[in-house]
GROMACS .gro file of C-alpha atoms in nm:
model
  254
    1ASN     CA    1  13.543  21.142   7.132
    2ILE     CA    2  13.210  21.318   7.064
    3ARG     CA    3  13.226  21.692   7.135
    4PRO     CA    4  12.911  21.897   7.066
    5ALA     CA    5  12.890  22.276   7.069
    6LYS     CA    6  12.576  22.483   7.034
    7THR     CA    7  12.455  22.831   7.118
    8TYR     CA    8  12.184  22.915   7.371
    9ASP     CA    9  11.963  23.220   7.400
   10GLY     CA   10  12.102  23.487   7.630
   11LEU     CA   11  12.468  23.383   7.617
   12HIS     CA   12  12.557  23.652   7.362
   13SER     CA   13  12.760  23.445   7.121
   14PRO     CA   14  12.955  23.657   6.868
   15VAL     CA   15  12.813  23.448   6.581
   16LYS     CA   16  12.464  23.353   6.470
   17PRO     CA   17  12.309  23.043   6.629
   18PHE     CA   18  12.471  22.708   6.549
   19ASP     CA   19  12.458  22.345   6.661
   20LEU     CA   20  12.748  22.122   6.556
   21VAL     CA   21  12.941  21.817   6.673
   22VAL     CA   22  13.313  21.749   6.640
   23VAL     CA   23  13.382  21.375   6.613
   24ARG     CA   24  13.744  21.337   6.717
   25GLU     CA   25  13.958  21.023   6.679
   26ASN     CA   26  14.101  20.972   7.025
   27THR     CA   27  14.337  20.673   7.020
   28GLU     CA   28  14.624  20.774   6.791
   29GLY     CA   29  14.756  21.079   6.603
   30PHE     CA   30  14.985  21.348   6.746
   31TYR     CA   31  14.950  21.224   7.104
   32ALA     CA   32  15.276  21.068   7.215
   33ASP     CA   33  15.125  20.827   7.469
   34ARG     CA   34  14.885  20.672   7.215
   35ASN     CA   35  15.119  20.573   6.935
   36MET     CA   36  15.348  20.303   7.073
   37GLU     CA   37  15.318  19.959   7.231
   38GLN     CA   38  15.606  20.062   7.456
   39GLY     CA   39  15.778  20.392   7.510
   40SER     CA   40  15.673  20.729   7.380
   41GLY     CA   41  15.605  20.874   7.037
   42GLU     CA   42  15.841  21.159   7.120
   43ILE     CA   43  16.217  21.123   7.097
   44LEU     CA   44  16.490  21.360   7.212
   45VAL     CA   45  16.765  21.273   6.964
   46THR     CA   46  17.012  21.529   7.097
   47PRO     CA   47  16.964  21.815   7.344
   48ASP     CA   48  16.877  22.028   7.042
   49VAL     CA   49  16.671  21.787   6.829
   50ALA     CA   50  16.326  21.654   6.919
   51ILE     CA   51  16.113  21.427   6.698
   52SER     CA   52  15.739  21.356   6.740
   53LEU     CA   53  15.582  21.059   6.563
   54ARG     CA   54  15.219  21.039   6.449
   55ARG     CA   55  15.049  20.708   6.382
   56ILE     CA   56  14.739  20.691   6.156
   57THR     CA   57  14.585  20.349   6.090
   58ARG     CA   58  14.316  20.242   5.848
   59HIS     CA   59  14.130  20.060   6.126
   60CYS     CA   60  14.095  20.370   6.344
   61CYS     CA   61  14.004  20.585   6.043
   62GLU     CA   62  13.726  20.341   5.951
   63ARG     CA   63  13.597  20.330   6.307
   64ILE     CA   64  13.578  20.706   6.357
   65ALA     CA   65  13.433  20.760   6.008
   66GLN     CA   66  13.159  20.506   6.074
   67THR     CA   67  13.070  20.681   6.399
   68ALA     CA   68  13.066  21.022   6.232
   69PHE     CA   69  12.850  20.911   5.940
   70GLU     CA   70  12.600  20.740   6.169
   71LEU     CA   71  12.573  21.063   6.369
   72ALA     CA   72  12.538  21.275   6.054
   73GLN     CA   73  12.270  21.039   5.923
   74SER     CA   74  12.069  21.094   6.243
   75ARG     CA   75  12.110  21.474   6.231
   76ASN     CA   76  12.116  21.696   5.922
   77LYS     CA   77  12.291  21.457   5.681
   78HIS     CA   78  12.600  21.673   5.636
   79LEU     CA   79  12.955  21.563   5.721
   80SER     CA   80  13.272  21.771   5.692
   81ILE     CA   81  13.610  21.596   5.686
   82VAL     CA   82  13.895  21.807   5.831
   83HIS     CA   83  14.257  21.731   5.747
   84LYS     CA   84  14.596  21.869   5.643
   85ALA     CA   85  14.643  21.649   5.336
   86ASN     CA   86  14.809  21.928   5.141
   87VAL     CA   87  15.112  21.878   5.370
   88LEU     CA   88  15.055  21.542   5.543
   89LYS     CA   89  14.985  21.378   5.210
   90ILE     CA   90  15.017  21.011   5.308
   91ALA     CA   91  14.858  20.998   5.654
   92ASP     CA   92  14.582  21.255   5.606
   93GLY     CA   93  14.542  21.138   5.248
   94MET     CA   94  14.452  20.796   5.386
   95PHE     CA   95  14.216  20.954   5.641
   96ILE     CA   96  14.021  21.130   5.363
   97GLU     CA   97  14.023  20.820   5.144
   98VAL     CA   98  13.883  20.599   5.421
   99CYS     CA   99  13.620  20.856   5.524
  100ARG     CA  100  13.492  20.883   5.166
  101GLU     CA  101  13.493  20.504   5.128
  102VAL     CA  102  13.280  20.467   5.443
  103GLY     CA  103  13.061  20.747   5.313
  104LYS     CA  104  12.949  20.528   5.022
  105LYS     CA  105  12.733  20.339   5.273
  106PHE     CA  106  12.553  20.665   5.356
  107PRO     CA  107  12.439  20.805   5.020
  108GLU     CA  108  12.203  21.055   5.183
  109VAL     CA  109  12.484  21.229   5.370
  110ARG     CA  110  12.643  21.526   5.193
  111ILE     CA  111  13.023  21.518   5.226
  112ASP     CA  112  13.275  21.800   5.200
  113ASP     CA  113  13.630  21.839   5.325
  114PHE     CA  114  13.842  22.128   5.452
  115ILE     CA  115  14.205  22.190   5.533
  116VAL     CA  116  14.225  22.243   5.910
  117ASP     CA  117  14.349  22.602   5.900
  118ALA     CA  118  14.067  22.699   5.664
  119MET     CA  119  13.820  22.524   5.896
  120ALA     CA  120  13.955  22.722   6.192
  121ALA     CA  121  13.880  23.046   6.006
  122LEU     CA  122  13.541  22.931   5.882
  123LEU     CA  123  13.431  22.827   6.232
  124VAL     CA  124  13.491  23.182   6.352
  125ARG     CA  125  13.310  23.338   6.057
  126ASP     CA  126  13.008  23.110   6.015
  127PRO     CA  127  12.989  22.793   6.226
  128ALA     CA  128  12.621  22.751   6.136
  129GLN     CA  129  12.722  22.611   5.796
  130PHE     CA  130  12.858  22.295   5.965
  131ASP     CA  131  12.681  22.006   6.134
  132VAL     CA  132  12.911  21.707   6.197
  133ILE     CA  133  13.289  21.747   6.168
  134VAL     CA  134  13.517  21.442   6.168
  135THR     CA  135  13.891  21.472   6.212
  136THR     CA  136  14.206  21.331   6.366
  137ASN     CA  137  14.308  21.360   6.729
  138MET     CA  138  14.494  21.689   6.766
  139PHE     CA  139  14.288  21.878   6.506
  140GLY     CA  140  13.970  21.767   6.682
  141ASP     CA  141  14.103  21.877   7.018
  142ILE     CA  142  14.178  22.226   6.891
  143LEU     CA  143  13.866  22.278   6.679
  144SER     CA  144  13.629  22.160   6.953
  145ASP     CA  145  13.782  22.410   7.196
  146GLU     CA  146  13.744  22.682   6.934
  147ALA     CA  147  13.377  22.591   6.887
  148ALA     CA  148  13.323  22.596   7.264
  149GLY     CA  149  13.481  22.942   7.276
  150LEU     CA  150  13.218  23.069   7.035
  151VAL     CA  151  12.946  22.940   7.270
  152GLY     CA  152  13.092  23.087   7.589
  153GLY     CA  153  13.414  22.908   7.682
  154LEU     CA  154  13.538  22.570   7.798
  155GLY     CA  155  13.269  22.558   8.065
  156MET     CA  156  13.037  22.491   7.770
  157ALA     CA  157  13.245  22.202   7.631
  158PRO     CA  158  13.100  21.857   7.706
  159GLY     CA  159  13.233  21.532   7.566
  160LEU     CA  160  13.172  21.159   7.554
  161CYS     CA  161  13.443  20.902   7.487
  162ILE     CA  162  13.288  20.594   7.327
  163GLY     CA  163  13.492  20.275   7.318
  164ASP     CA  164  13.433  19.937   7.163
  165GLY     CA  165  13.154  19.731   7.314
  166ASP     CA  166  13.005  19.856   7.640
  167VAL     CA  167  13.259  20.119   7.739
  168VAL     CA  168  13.187  20.493   7.750
  169MET     CA  169  13.333  20.773   7.960
  170ALA     CA  170  13.151  21.101   8.016
  171GLN     CA  171  13.425  21.360   8.032
  172ALA     CA  172  13.405  21.736   8.002
  173THR     CA  173  13.686  21.868   7.786
  174HIS     CA  174  13.802  22.153   8.008
  175GLY     CA  175  14.026  21.962   8.252
  176SER     CA  176  14.035  22.013   8.628
  177ALA     CA  177  14.088  22.394   8.638
  178PRO     CA  178  14.288  22.396   8.966
  179ASP     CA  179  14.319  22.775   8.951
  180ILE     CA  180  13.951  22.812   9.041
  181ALA     CA  181  13.913  22.505   9.263
  182GLY     CA  182  13.705  22.572   9.574
  183LYS     CA  183  13.587  22.915   9.462
  184GLY     CA  184  13.239  22.802   9.362
  185ILE     CA  185  13.252  22.976   9.024
  186ALA     CA  186  13.310  22.684   8.787
  187ASN     CA  187  13.045  22.637   8.521
  188PRO     CA  188  12.885  22.293   8.578
  189TYR     CA  189  12.720  22.282   8.234
  190SER     CA  190  12.990  22.077   8.062
  191MET     CA  191  12.985  21.807   8.332
  192ILE     CA  192  12.603  21.797   8.338
  193GLU     CA  193  12.581  21.785   7.959
  194SER     CA  194  12.847  21.513   7.941
  195THR     CA  195  12.634  21.307   8.178
  196ARG     CA  196  12.327  21.373   7.966
  197MET     CA  197  12.518  21.242   7.664
  198MET     CA  198  12.599  20.926   7.859
  199PHE     CA  199  12.230  20.871   7.941
  200ASP     CA  200  12.146  20.925   7.575
  201TRP     CA  201  12.408  20.670   7.463
  202LEU     CA  202  12.290  20.424   7.727
  203GLY     CA  203  11.927  20.462   7.620
  204HIS     CA  204  11.986  20.414   7.249
  205SER     CA  205  12.259  20.149   7.264
  206LYS     CA  206  12.083  19.937   7.526
  207LYS     CA  207  11.728  20.028   7.423
  208ILE     CA  208  11.639  20.170   7.766
  209PRO     CA  209  11.353  20.418   7.720
  210GLU     CA  210  11.394  20.559   8.072
  211ALA     CA  211  11.751  20.664   7.994
  212ILE     CA  212  11.638  20.835   7.672
  213ALA     CA  213  11.367  21.016   7.868
  214MET     CA  214  11.624  21.122   8.128
  215ALA     CA  215  11.855  21.262   7.861
  216ARG     CA  216  11.567  21.458   7.710
  217ALA     CA  217  11.464  21.593   8.050
  218MET     CA  218  11.821  21.697   8.132
  219SER     CA  219  11.850  21.881   7.800
  220GLU     CA  220  11.531  22.073   7.870
  221ALA     CA  221  11.641  22.152   8.227
  222THR     CA  222  11.981  22.290   8.128
  223THR     CA  223  11.817  22.507   7.861
  224VAL     CA  224  11.585  22.653   8.126
  225ALA     CA  225  11.874  22.713   8.367
  226LEU     CA  226  12.093  22.880   8.104
  227ALA     CA  227  11.810  23.121   8.019
  228ASN     CA  228  11.820  23.257   8.376
  229PRO     CA  229  12.099  23.517   8.416
  230ASN     CA  230  12.068  23.506   8.795
  231ALA     CA  231  12.142  23.133   8.792
  232ARG     CA  232  12.412  23.089   8.531
  233THR     CA  233  12.780  23.144   8.605
  234GLY     CA  234  12.987  23.453   8.533
  235ASP     CA  235  13.182  23.302   8.243
  236ILE     CA  236  12.859  23.298   8.039
  237ASN     CA  237  12.729  23.646   8.130
  238GLY     CA  238  12.552  23.533   8.444
  239LYS     CA  239  12.527  23.664   8.801
  240GLY     CA  240  12.524  23.322   8.968
  241ASN     CA  241  12.777  23.059   9.066
  242THR     CA  242  12.827  22.684   9.052
  243ALA     CA  243  12.564  22.614   9.318
  244SER     CA  244  12.297  22.841   9.171
  245MET     CA  245  12.344  22.696   8.823
  246ALA     CA  246  12.325  22.338   8.954
  247LYS     CA  247  12.015  22.422   9.161
  248ALA     CA  248  11.845  22.581   8.860
  249VAL     CA  249  11.903  22.266   8.656
  250LEU     CA  250  11.773  22.045   8.936
  251ASP     CA  251  11.466  22.264   8.989
  252ALA     CA  252  11.386  22.255   8.618
  253LEU     CA  253  11.443  21.878   8.611
  254LYS     CA  254  11.192  21.825   8.891
   0.00000   0.00000   0.00000
């Protein structure tokens, strides 16, 4: 699950400009529906005792580490591993071990690692010091939402789920937001940017230059639209709505 977060001019982020990507393992970890062949990873032993199980496998650690290092290699050659190995010594210890082992194939990439609570504090203080962050499922979910909050909220939180082979799913990370359904105020950026990420993946993985060009054009168009306070939505200090933001992107794309 690839979740980028970056600042844009005019959005009044509380921190200095940054551009980072959280690479989140999305098939296991503290998510009850992703840990078992049958049944759930959560058990109610008695009315007063609940147990949650977390599965961490070497295979999934290797797969997400490889993805993260390839991304870091193409960006600023800096990868930060986030974990809780001081407490989850076996599972997160294996996660760090596997990430560093995969990292040997990428000698140009600088590697550091952080305990997740320290990372949460550092993201608030100075997110610009990070580039690519790789972590397990729940930690990645939380940290990517935190990073989006520094940009302007969950309306600025795109994502791309990349599976094995030919499968990808462009999916904004904010959910369906039923409380604002039909009001015309939802920020369309995260859906548009998720789609741009899908074009970019399609172009590079299938060597389709038109898809790469489309992704580049969409990136430029959203940047233009976000710079216009009359077009962008209220959640990011704008005077517009969903329709005006979408129209501004389309106009810039043309």
